[in-house]
Amino acid sequence: MQEPQIAAPSAPRSEDRPLLSGRPGWMKAAGRLRQNKKAMVGFWMVSVFILVAVFAKWIAPYDPLEQNMDMLLKPPSFHYLLGTDEYGRDILSRMMYGAQISLMIGIVGMLVSLILGMALGTISGYFGGAADMIIMRIMDILMAFPGFLLALAIVSVLGPGMTNLMIAIGIFSVPSFARICRSSVLSLNQKEFIEAAKSMGSGHMRIIFNHVLPNSLAPMIVLSSLRIATAILSASGLSFLGMGAQPPTPEWGMMLNTGREFLRSAPHISLIPGLAIMYVVLGFNLLGDGLRDALDPKMKL
């Protein structure tokens, strides 16, 4: 009589494994990112921007608020590498300090969107039912408005200023985070490890924080990098309209606005902030596209 053969347990399929489970997952994603030339260009562009913002206090040649009435509207020169503005202030120094403001707006706005969006998306996707319907209908209403107009309306109600600007930037990006997080949670609910955790008696909070949220990070990381660029661009647009940073704050969008009056006599006042905004937004978009490819397990570079 032959002994019954016991089949060896099959290895978990690649699509059932957490995307960034442990160190090997992160290392593979980092390897794919390094192989993406466009992503690395974006990475170095963003790195330069962050370094300038962090060390602006030490590398800026002048005080960004110091006025020199003898040096009004001077073009780029040896002493003023990017020229001076209508008050004789050094544009290079103002650009460096403006990088701090743009970085702060981008990060704070993204964090507000990320926290609120992941909370709402997780509740909607995990519990479903009436909570899902109510949350998603609210998100649909918010998405019916163009993001910039929604932010403009929020700032108009709250009033101009940096704090209100960051709140508005954060709120208008919440629907994107909520819907993507909900999609990830819905797909995770069908996975075997979630069903196993439920069958073992794990509570909802334990499952959400130990299993659902960690395995929903990949799309959130990609969207966060792209939304930082959107936040910086939207903040510059609102400041350009006078609804964001107020004078004499060295904010790029406001510098772009004040330079409109001198486009013929001193075009560098508007040209330089505009190029800086384009540089930063391009860098974050390239990095975000690279992260999307690197964190996609189906991508083969």
mmCIF file of C-alpha atoms in Angstrom:
data_model
loop_
_atom_site.group_PDB
_atom_site.id
_atom_site.type_symbol
_atom_site.label_atom_id
_atom_site.label_comp_id
_atom_site.label_asym_id
_atom_site.label_seq_id
_atom_site.Cartn_x
_atom_site.Cartn_y
_atom_site.Cartn_z
ATOM 1 C CA MET A 1 0.000 0.000 0.000
ATOM 2 C CA GLN A 2 1.462 3.285 -1.074
ATOM 3 C CA GLU A 3 1.725 6.143 1.375
ATOM 4 C CA PRO A 4 -0.416 9.147 0.466
ATOM 5 C CA GLN A 5 1.605 11.931 -1.093
ATOM 6 C CA ILE A 6 1.271 15.367 0.416
ATOM 7 C CA ALA A 7 1.590 18.206 -2.044
ATOM 8 C CA ALA A 8 4.068 20.864 -1.084
ATOM 9 C CA PRO A 9 2.494 24.251 -0.401
ATOM 10 C CA SER A 10 2.641 26.426 -3.476
ATOM 11 C CA ALA A 11 4.565 29.654 -3.313
ATOM 12 C CA PRO A 12 2.442 32.765 -3.163
ATOM 13 C CA ARG A 13 1.820 34.322 -6.511
ATOM 14 C CA SER A 14 3.639 37.556 -7.275
ATOM 15 C CA GLU A 15 0.358 39.443 -7.512
ATOM 16 C CA ASP A 16 -0.584 38.295 -3.967
ATOM 17 C CA ARG A 17 2.639 39.498 -2.387
ATOM 18 C CA PRO A 18 2.825 42.962 -0.855
ATOM 19 C CA LEU A 19 4.462 45.297 -3.339
ATOM 20 C CA LEU A 20 7.072 46.690 -0.948
ATOM 21 C CA SER A 21 7.283 43.827 1.558
ATOM 22 C CA GLY A 22 10.542 44.143 3.437
ATOM 23 C CA ARG A 23 13.964 45.211 2.278
ATOM 24 C CA PRO A 24 14.102 43.186 -0.984
ATOM 25 C CA GLY A 25 10.982 44.933 -2.293
ATOM 26 C CA TRP A 26 12.415 48.376 -1.630
ATOM 27 C CA MET A 27 15.790 47.396 -3.092
ATOM 28 C CA LYS A 28 14.206 46.129 -6.306
ATOM 29 C CA ALA A 29 12.163 49.317 -6.618
ATOM 30 C CA ALA A 30 15.279 51.431 -6.018
ATOM 31 C CA GLY A 31 17.153 49.427 -8.651
ATOM 32 C CA ARG A 32 14.424 49.996 -11.222
ATOM 33 C CA LEU A 33 14.410 53.689 -10.348
ATOM 34 C CA ARG A 34 18.170 53.993 -10.863
ATOM 35 C CA GLN A 35 17.853 52.422 -14.305
ATOM 36 C CA ASN A 36 15.316 55.047 -15.380
ATOM 37 C CA LYS A 37 17.343 57.934 -16.805
ATOM 38 C CA LYS A 38 14.462 60.407 -16.830
ATOM 39 C CA ALA A 39 13.651 59.581 -13.220
ATOM 40 C CA MET A 40 17.252 60.167 -12.177
ATOM 41 C CA VAL A 41 17.254 63.516 -13.983
ATOM 42 C CA GLY A 42 14.135 64.446 -12.026
ATOM 43 C CA PHE A 43 15.712 63.164 -8.816
ATOM 44 C CA TRP A 44 18.765 65.403 -9.192
ATOM 45 C CA MET A 45 16.646 68.378 -10.206
ATOM 46 C CA VAL A 46 14.503 67.950 -7.084
ATOM 47 C CA SER A 47 17.614 67.382 -4.945
ATOM 48 C CA VAL A 48 19.150 70.675 -6.085
ATOM 49 C CA PHE A 49 15.893 72.472 -5.343
ATOM 50 C CA ILE A 50 15.674 70.979 -1.841
ATOM 51 C CA LEU A 51 19.323 71.736 -1.049
ATOM 52 C CA VAL A 52 18.922 75.364 -2.119
ATOM 53 C CA ALA A 53 15.773 75.675 0.006
ATOM 54 C CA VAL A 54 17.362 74.106 3.078
ATOM 55 C CA PHE A 55 20.621 76.071 2.937
ATOM 56 C CA ALA A 56 19.235 79.363 1.587
ATOM 57 C CA LYS A 57 20.053 81.145 4.843
ATOM 58 C CA TRP A 58 23.749 80.349 4.448
ATOM 59 C CA ILE A 59 24.271 80.554 0.683
ATOM 60 C CA ALA A 60 22.133 83.582 -0.203
ATOM 61 C CA PRO A 61 24.507 86.506 -0.914
ATOM 62 C CA TYR A 62 22.140 89.221 0.415
ATOM 63 C CA ASP A 63 19.173 89.751 2.665
ATOM 64 C CA PRO A 64 16.094 89.056 0.479
ATOM 65 C CA LEU A 65 14.237 92.037 2.006
ATOM 66 C CA GLU A 66 17.123 94.535 1.872
ATOM 67 C CA GLN A 67 16.355 97.459 -0.451
ATOM 68 C CA ASN A 68 18.946 99.435 -2.379
ATOM 69 C CA MET A 69 17.460 102.446 -4.154
ATOM 70 C CA ASP A 70 20.697 103.008 -6.071
ATOM 71 C CA MET A 71 20.397 99.613 -7.803
ATOM 72 C CA LEU A 72 16.843 99.579 -9.145
ATOM 73 C CA LEU A 73 16.031 97.205 -12.032
ATOM 74 C CA LYS A 74 19.645 96.299 -12.680
ATOM 75 C CA PRO A 75 20.288 93.464 -15.138
ATOM 76 C CA PRO A 76 22.387 90.427 -14.124
ATOM 77 C CA SER A 77 25.951 91.406 -13.248
ATOM 78 C CA PHE A 78 28.946 90.218 -11.255
ATOM 79 C CA HIS A 79 27.607 91.617 -7.961
ATOM 80 C CA TYR A 80 23.973 90.680 -8.653
ATOM 81 C CA LEU A 81 24.056 87.428 -10.604
ATOM 82 C CA LEU A 82 20.342 87.519 -11.416
ATOM 83 C CA GLY A 83 19.887 91.269 -11.277
ATOM 84 C CA THR A 84 17.722 93.364 -8.955
ATOM 85 C CA ASP A 85 14.010 94.117 -8.786
ATOM 86 C CA GLU A 86 12.055 97.371 -8.631
ATOM 87 C CA TYR A 87 13.235 98.003 -5.051
ATOM 88 C CA GLY A 88 16.872 97.129 -5.643
ATOM 89 C CA ARG A 89 16.563 93.749 -3.896
ATOM 90 C CA ASP A 90 18.797 90.918 -5.034
ATOM 91 C CA ILE A 91 16.719 88.508 -7.117
ATOM 92 C CA LEU A 92 19.059 85.555 -6.515
ATOM 93 C CA SER A 93 18.638 85.855 -2.752
ATOM 94 C CA ARG A 94 14.884 86.212 -3.106
ATOM 95 C CA MET A 95 14.762 83.150 -5.342
ATOM 96 C CA MET A 96 16.662 81.079 -2.782
ATOM 97 C CA TYR A 97 14.396 82.109 0.071
ATOM 98 C CA GLY A 98 11.407 81.653 -2.226
ATOM 99 C CA ALA A 99 12.473 78.029 -2.702
ATOM 100 C CA GLN A 100 11.919 77.527 1.037
ATOM 101 C CA ILE A 101 8.366 78.842 0.757
ATOM 102 C CA SER A 102 7.587 76.738 -2.316
ATOM 103 C CA LEU A 103 8.990 73.615 -0.680
ATOM 104 C CA MET A 104 6.998 74.239 2.509
ATOM 105 C CA ILE A 105 3.779 74.824 0.565
ATOM 106 C CA GLY A 106 4.326 71.709 -1.545
ATOM 107 C CA ILE A 107 5.080 69.414 1.395
ATOM 108 C CA VAL A 108 2.395 70.743 3.765
ATOM 109 C CA GLY A 109 -0.244 70.786 1.042
ATOM 110 C CA MET A 110 0.668 67.249 0.019
ATOM 111 C CA LEU A 111 0.592 65.994 3.625
ATOM 112 C CA VAL A 112 -2.860 67.492 4.221
ATOM 113 C CA SER A 113 -4.133 65.799 1.050
ATOM 114 C CA LEU A 114 -2.391 62.525 1.866
ATOM 115 C CA ILE A 115 -3.669 62.227 5.437
ATOM 116 C CA LEU A 116 -7.264 63.224 4.689
ATOM 117 C CA GLY A 117 -7.381 61.299 1.403
ATOM 118 C CA MET A 118 -5.976 58.063 2.847
ATOM 119 C CA ALA A 119 -8.296 58.264 5.865
ATOM 120 C CA LEU A 120 -11.395 58.773 3.728
ATOM 121 C CA GLY A 121 -10.319 56.285 1.052
ATOM 122 C CA THR A 122 -9.524 53.587 3.611
ATOM 123 C CA ILE A 123 -12.855 53.996 5.401
ATOM 124 C CA SER A 124 -14.710 54.002 2.103
ATOM 125 C CA GLY A 125 -12.969 50.961 0.622
ATOM 126 C CA TYR A 126 -12.670 48.829 3.754
ATOM 127 C CA PHE A 127 -16.106 49.259 5.321
ATOM 128 C CA GLY A 128 -18.130 49.967 2.182
ATOM 129 C CA GLY A 129 -21.888 50.390 2.464
ATOM 130 C CA ALA A 130 -23.331 53.768 3.412
ATOM 131 C CA ALA A 131 -19.918 55.166 4.383
ATOM 132 C CA ASP A 132 -18.570 54.361 0.930
ATOM 133 C CA MET A 133 -21.533 55.963 -0.826
ATOM 134 C CA ILE A 134 -21.474 59.170 1.246
ATOM 135 C CA ILE A 135 -17.700 59.695 1.045
ATOM 136 C CA MET A 136 -17.491 58.993 -2.672
ATOM 137 C CA ARG A 137 -20.420 61.289 -3.499
ATOM 138 C CA ILE A 138 -18.686 64.102 -1.603
ATOM 139 C CA MET A 139 -15.482 63.383 -3.521
ATOM 140 C CA ASP A 140 -17.435 63.421 -6.789
ATOM 141 C CA ILE A 141 -18.817 66.851 -5.929
ATOM 142 C CA LEU A 142 -15.336 68.193 -5.173
ATOM 143 C CA MET A 143 -13.941 66.698 -8.377
ATOM 144 C CA ALA A 144 -16.686 68.401 -10.389
ATOM 145 C CA PHE A 145 -14.857 71.691 -9.811
ATOM 146 C CA PRO A 146 -11.486 72.407 -11.455
ATOM 147 C CA GLY A 147 -8.831 72.064 -8.774
ATOM 148 C CA PHE A 148 -7.407 75.556 -9.143
ATOM 149 C CA LEU A 149 -10.851 77.191 -9.046
ATOM 150 C CA LEU A 150 -11.740 75.175 -5.948
ATOM 151 C CA ALA A 151 -8.541 76.327 -4.235
ATOM 152 C CA LEU A 152 -9.259 79.905 -5.315
ATOM 153 C CA ALA A 153 -12.760 79.690 -3.835
ATOM 154 C CA ILE A 154 -11.435 78.305 -0.545
ATOM 155 C CA VAL A 155 -8.804 81.048 -0.247
ATOM 156 C CA SER A 156 -11.430 83.657 -1.113
ATOM 157 C CA VAL A 157 -13.563 82.433 1.798
ATOM 158 C CA LEU A 158 -10.705 82.016 4.290
ATOM 159 C CA GLY A 159 -8.783 85.093 3.180
ATOM 160 C CA PRO A 160 -5.318 85.508 1.613
ATOM 161 C CA GLY A 161 -2.258 84.296 3.498
ATOM 162 C CA MET A 162 0.210 81.448 3.630
ATOM 163 C CA THR A 163 -1.734 79.294 6.109
ATOM 164 C CA ASN A 164 -5.007 79.564 4.211
ATOM 165 C CA LEU A 165 -3.134 78.950 0.968
ATOM 166 C CA MET A 166 -1.714 75.647 2.237
ATOM 167 C CA ILE A 167 -5.138 74.574 3.535
ATOM 168 C CA ALA A 168 -6.728 75.303 0.174
ATOM 169 C CA ILE A 169 -3.966 73.485 -1.717
ATOM 170 C CA GLY A 170 -4.392 70.474 0.561
ATOM 171 C CA ILE A 171 -8.181 70.298 0.289
ATOM 172 C CA PHE A 172 -8.456 70.395 -3.483
ATOM 173 C CA SER A 173 -6.171 67.357 -3.852
ATOM 174 C CA VAL A 174 -8.036 65.189 -1.319
ATOM 175 C CA PRO A 175 -10.396 63.551 -3.883
ATOM 176 C CA SER A 176 -7.495 62.192 -5.927
ATOM 177 C CA PHE A 177 -5.875 60.563 -2.890
ATOM 178 C CA ALA A 178 -9.210 59.261 -1.598
ATOM 179 C CA ARG A 179 -10.225 57.589 -4.847
ATOM 180 C CA ILE A 180 -6.840 55.967 -5.492
ATOM 181 C CA CYS A 181 -6.581 54.763 -1.894
ATOM 182 C CA ARG A 182 -10.102 53.355 -2.091
ATOM 183 C CA SER A 183 -9.208 51.418 -5.240
ATOM 184 C CA SER A 184 -6.132 49.942 -3.543
ATOM 185 C CA VAL A 185 -8.112 48.962 -0.438
ATOM 186 C CA LEU A 186 -10.852 47.321 -2.514
ATOM 187 C CA SER A 187 -8.287 45.168 -4.303
ATOM 188 C CA LEU A 188 -6.544 44.303 -1.016
ATOM 189 C CA ASN A 189 -9.814 43.186 0.570
ATOM 190 C CA GLN A 190 -9.844 40.243 -1.840
ATOM 191 C CA LYS A 191 -6.351 39.066 -0.905
ATOM 192 C CA GLU A 192 -5.851 35.905 1.097
ATOM 193 C CA PHE A 193 -3.748 37.487 3.836
ATOM 194 C CA ILE A 194 -6.559 39.941 4.632
ATOM 195 C CA GLU A 195 -9.096 37.122 4.813
ATOM 196 C CA ALA A 196 -6.709 35.126 6.997
ATOM 197 C CA ALA A 197 -6.299 38.064 9.389
ATOM 198 C CA LYS A 198 -10.075 38.415 9.655
ATOM 199 C CA SER A 199 -10.540 34.687 10.266
ATOM 200 C CA MET A 200 -7.958 34.820 13.086
ATOM 201 C CA GLY A 201 -10.044 37.418 14.891
ATOM 202 C CA SER A 202 -7.944 40.517 14.206
ATOM 203 C CA GLY A 203 -9.811 43.769 14.776
ATOM 204 C CA HIS A 204 -10.526 46.271 12.054
ATOM 205 C CA MET A 205 -7.941 48.786 13.272
ATOM 206 C CA ARG A 206 -5.263 46.114 13.487
ATOM 207 C CA ILE A 207 -5.964 44.925 9.940
ATOM 208 C CA ILE A 208 -6.049 48.477 8.571
ATOM 209 C CA PHE A 209 -2.802 49.656 10.175
ATOM 210 C CA ASN A 210 -0.846 46.384 9.885
ATOM 211 C CA HIS A 211 -1.973 45.128 6.494
ATOM 212 C CA VAL A 212 -4.103 47.536 4.467
ATOM 213 C CA LEU A 213 -2.251 50.845 4.799
ATOM 214 C CA PRO A 214 1.315 49.455 4.394
ATOM 215 C CA ASN A 215 0.302 47.710 1.172
ATOM 216 C CA SER A 216 -1.411 50.839 -0.164
ATOM 217 C CA LEU A 217 1.704 52.996 0.058
ATOM 218 C CA ALA A 218 3.059 52.479 -3.461
ATOM 219 C CA PRO A 219 0.370 54.438 -5.371
ATOM 220 C CA MET A 220 0.279 57.018 -2.587
ATOM 221 C CA ILE A 221 4.031 57.656 -2.905
ATOM 222 C CA VAL A 222 3.711 58.175 -6.649
ATOM 223 C CA LEU A 223 0.720 60.487 -6.326
ATOM 224 C CA SER A 224 2.414 62.441 -3.523
ATOM 225 C CA SER A 225 5.437 63.259 -5.673
ATOM 226 C CA LEU A 226 3.198 64.457 -8.485
ATOM 227 C CA ARG A 227 0.960 66.439 -6.138
ATOM 228 C CA ILE A 228 3.909 68.363 -4.702
ATOM 229 C CA ALA A 229 4.477 69.740 -8.186
ATOM 230 C CA THR A 230 0.771 70.559 -8.515
ATOM 231 C CA ALA A 231 0.781 72.259 -5.115
ATOM 232 C CA ILE A 232 3.782 74.450 -5.998
ATOM 233 C CA LEU A 233 2.268 75.398 -9.345
ATOM 234 C CA SER A 234 -1.160 76.153 -7.835
ATOM 235 C CA ALA A 235 0.356 78.167 -4.995
ATOM 236 C CA SER A 236 2.336 80.227 -7.474
ATOM 237 C CA GLY A 237 -0.818 80.845 -9.474
ATOM 238 C CA LEU A 238 -2.788 81.946 -6.421
ATOM 239 C CA SER A 239 0.045 84.217 -5.277
ATOM 240 C CA PHE A 240 0.183 85.629 -8.807
ATOM 241 C CA LEU A 241 -3.478 86.606 -8.364
ATOM 242 C CA GLY A 242 -2.755 88.162 -4.955
ATOM 243 C CA MET A 243 -4.523 85.434 -2.964
ATOM 244 C CA GLY A 244 -1.443 83.740 -1.530
ATOM 245 C CA ALA A 245 1.763 85.157 -0.085
ATOM 246 C CA GLN A 246 1.705 88.886 0.571
ATOM 247 C CA PRO A 247 4.492 91.466 0.068
ATOM 248 C CA PRO A 248 7.353 91.567 0.869
ATOM 249 C CA THR A 249 7.466 87.763 1.081
ATOM 250 C CA PRO A 250 9.867 86.389 -1.573
ATOM 251 C CA GLU A 251 7.400 83.960 -3.147
ATOM 252 C CA TRP A 252 7.920 82.979 -6.785
ATOM 253 C CA GLY A 253 4.354 83.518 -7.963
ATOM 254 C CA MET A 254 4.171 86.964 -6.385
ATOM 255 C CA MET A 255 7.562 87.871 -7.875
ATOM 256 C CA LEU A 256 6.201 86.827 -11.252
ATOM 257 C CA ASN A 257 3.223 89.111 -10.737
ATOM 258 C CA THR A 258 5.188 92.178 -9.644
ATOM 259 C CA GLY A 259 7.491 91.815 -12.640
ATOM 260 C CA ARG A 260 4.664 92.203 -15.154
ATOM 261 C CA GLU A 261 4.966 95.985 -15.075
ATOM 262 C CA PHE A 262 8.622 95.802 -16.142
ATOM 263 C CA LEU A 263 8.483 93.219 -18.934
ATOM 264 C CA ARG A 264 9.894 95.678 -21.460
ATOM 265 C CA SER A 265 12.509 97.418 -19.330
ATOM 266 C CA ALA A 266 13.549 94.537 -17.015
ATOM 267 C CA PRO A 267 12.189 91.193 -18.269
ATOM 268 C CA HIS A 268 14.481 89.225 -15.942
ATOM 269 C CA ILE A 269 12.248 90.074 -12.960
ATOM 270 C CA SER A 270 9.455 87.838 -14.315
ATOM 271 C CA LEU A 271 11.518 85.502 -16.463
ATOM 272 C CA ILE A 272 13.639 84.085 -13.644
ATOM 273 C CA PRO A 273 10.778 83.110 -11.278
ATOM 274 C CA GLY A 274 8.870 81.635 -14.218
ATOM 275 C CA LEU A 275 11.824 79.464 -15.195
ATOM 276 C CA ALA A 276 12.271 78.380 -11.577
ATOM 277 C CA ILE A 277 8.635 77.263 -11.329
ATOM 278 C CA MET A 278 8.956 75.347 -14.593
ATOM 279 C CA TYR A 279 12.195 73.713 -13.387
ATOM 280 C CA VAL A 280 10.725 72.489 -10.104
ATOM 281 C CA VAL A 281 7.456 71.246 -11.590
ATOM 282 C CA LEU A 282 9.328 69.396 -14.350
ATOM 283 C CA GLY A 283 11.681 67.798 -11.817
ATOM 284 C CA PHE A 284 8.871 66.483 -9.609
ATOM 285 C CA ASN A 285 6.908 65.221 -12.624
ATOM 286 C CA LEU A 286 9.910 63.324 -13.987
ATOM 287 C CA LEU A 287 10.556 61.836 -10.553
ATOM 288 C CA GLY A 288 6.894 60.918 -10.117
ATOM 289 C CA ASP A 289 6.786 59.148 -13.479
ATOM 290 C CA GLY A 290 9.920 57.243 -12.551
ATOM 291 C CA LEU A 291 8.487 56.219 -9.181
ATOM 292 C CA ARG A 292 5.332 55.000 -10.897
ATOM 293 C CA ASP A 293 7.379 52.728 -13.140
ATOM 294 C CA ALA A 294 9.700 51.601 -10.340
ATOM 295 C CA LEU A 295 6.889 50.681 -7.967
ATOM 296 C CA ASP A 296 4.935 48.811 -10.626
ATOM 297 C CA PRO A 297 5.838 45.118 -10.267
ATOM 298 C CA LYS A 298 4.782 44.437 -13.871
ATOM 299 C CA MET A 299 7.313 46.914 -15.286
ATOM 300 C CA LYS A 300 10.506 45.408 -16.721
ATOM 301 C CA LEU A 301 13.195 47.891 -17.625
#
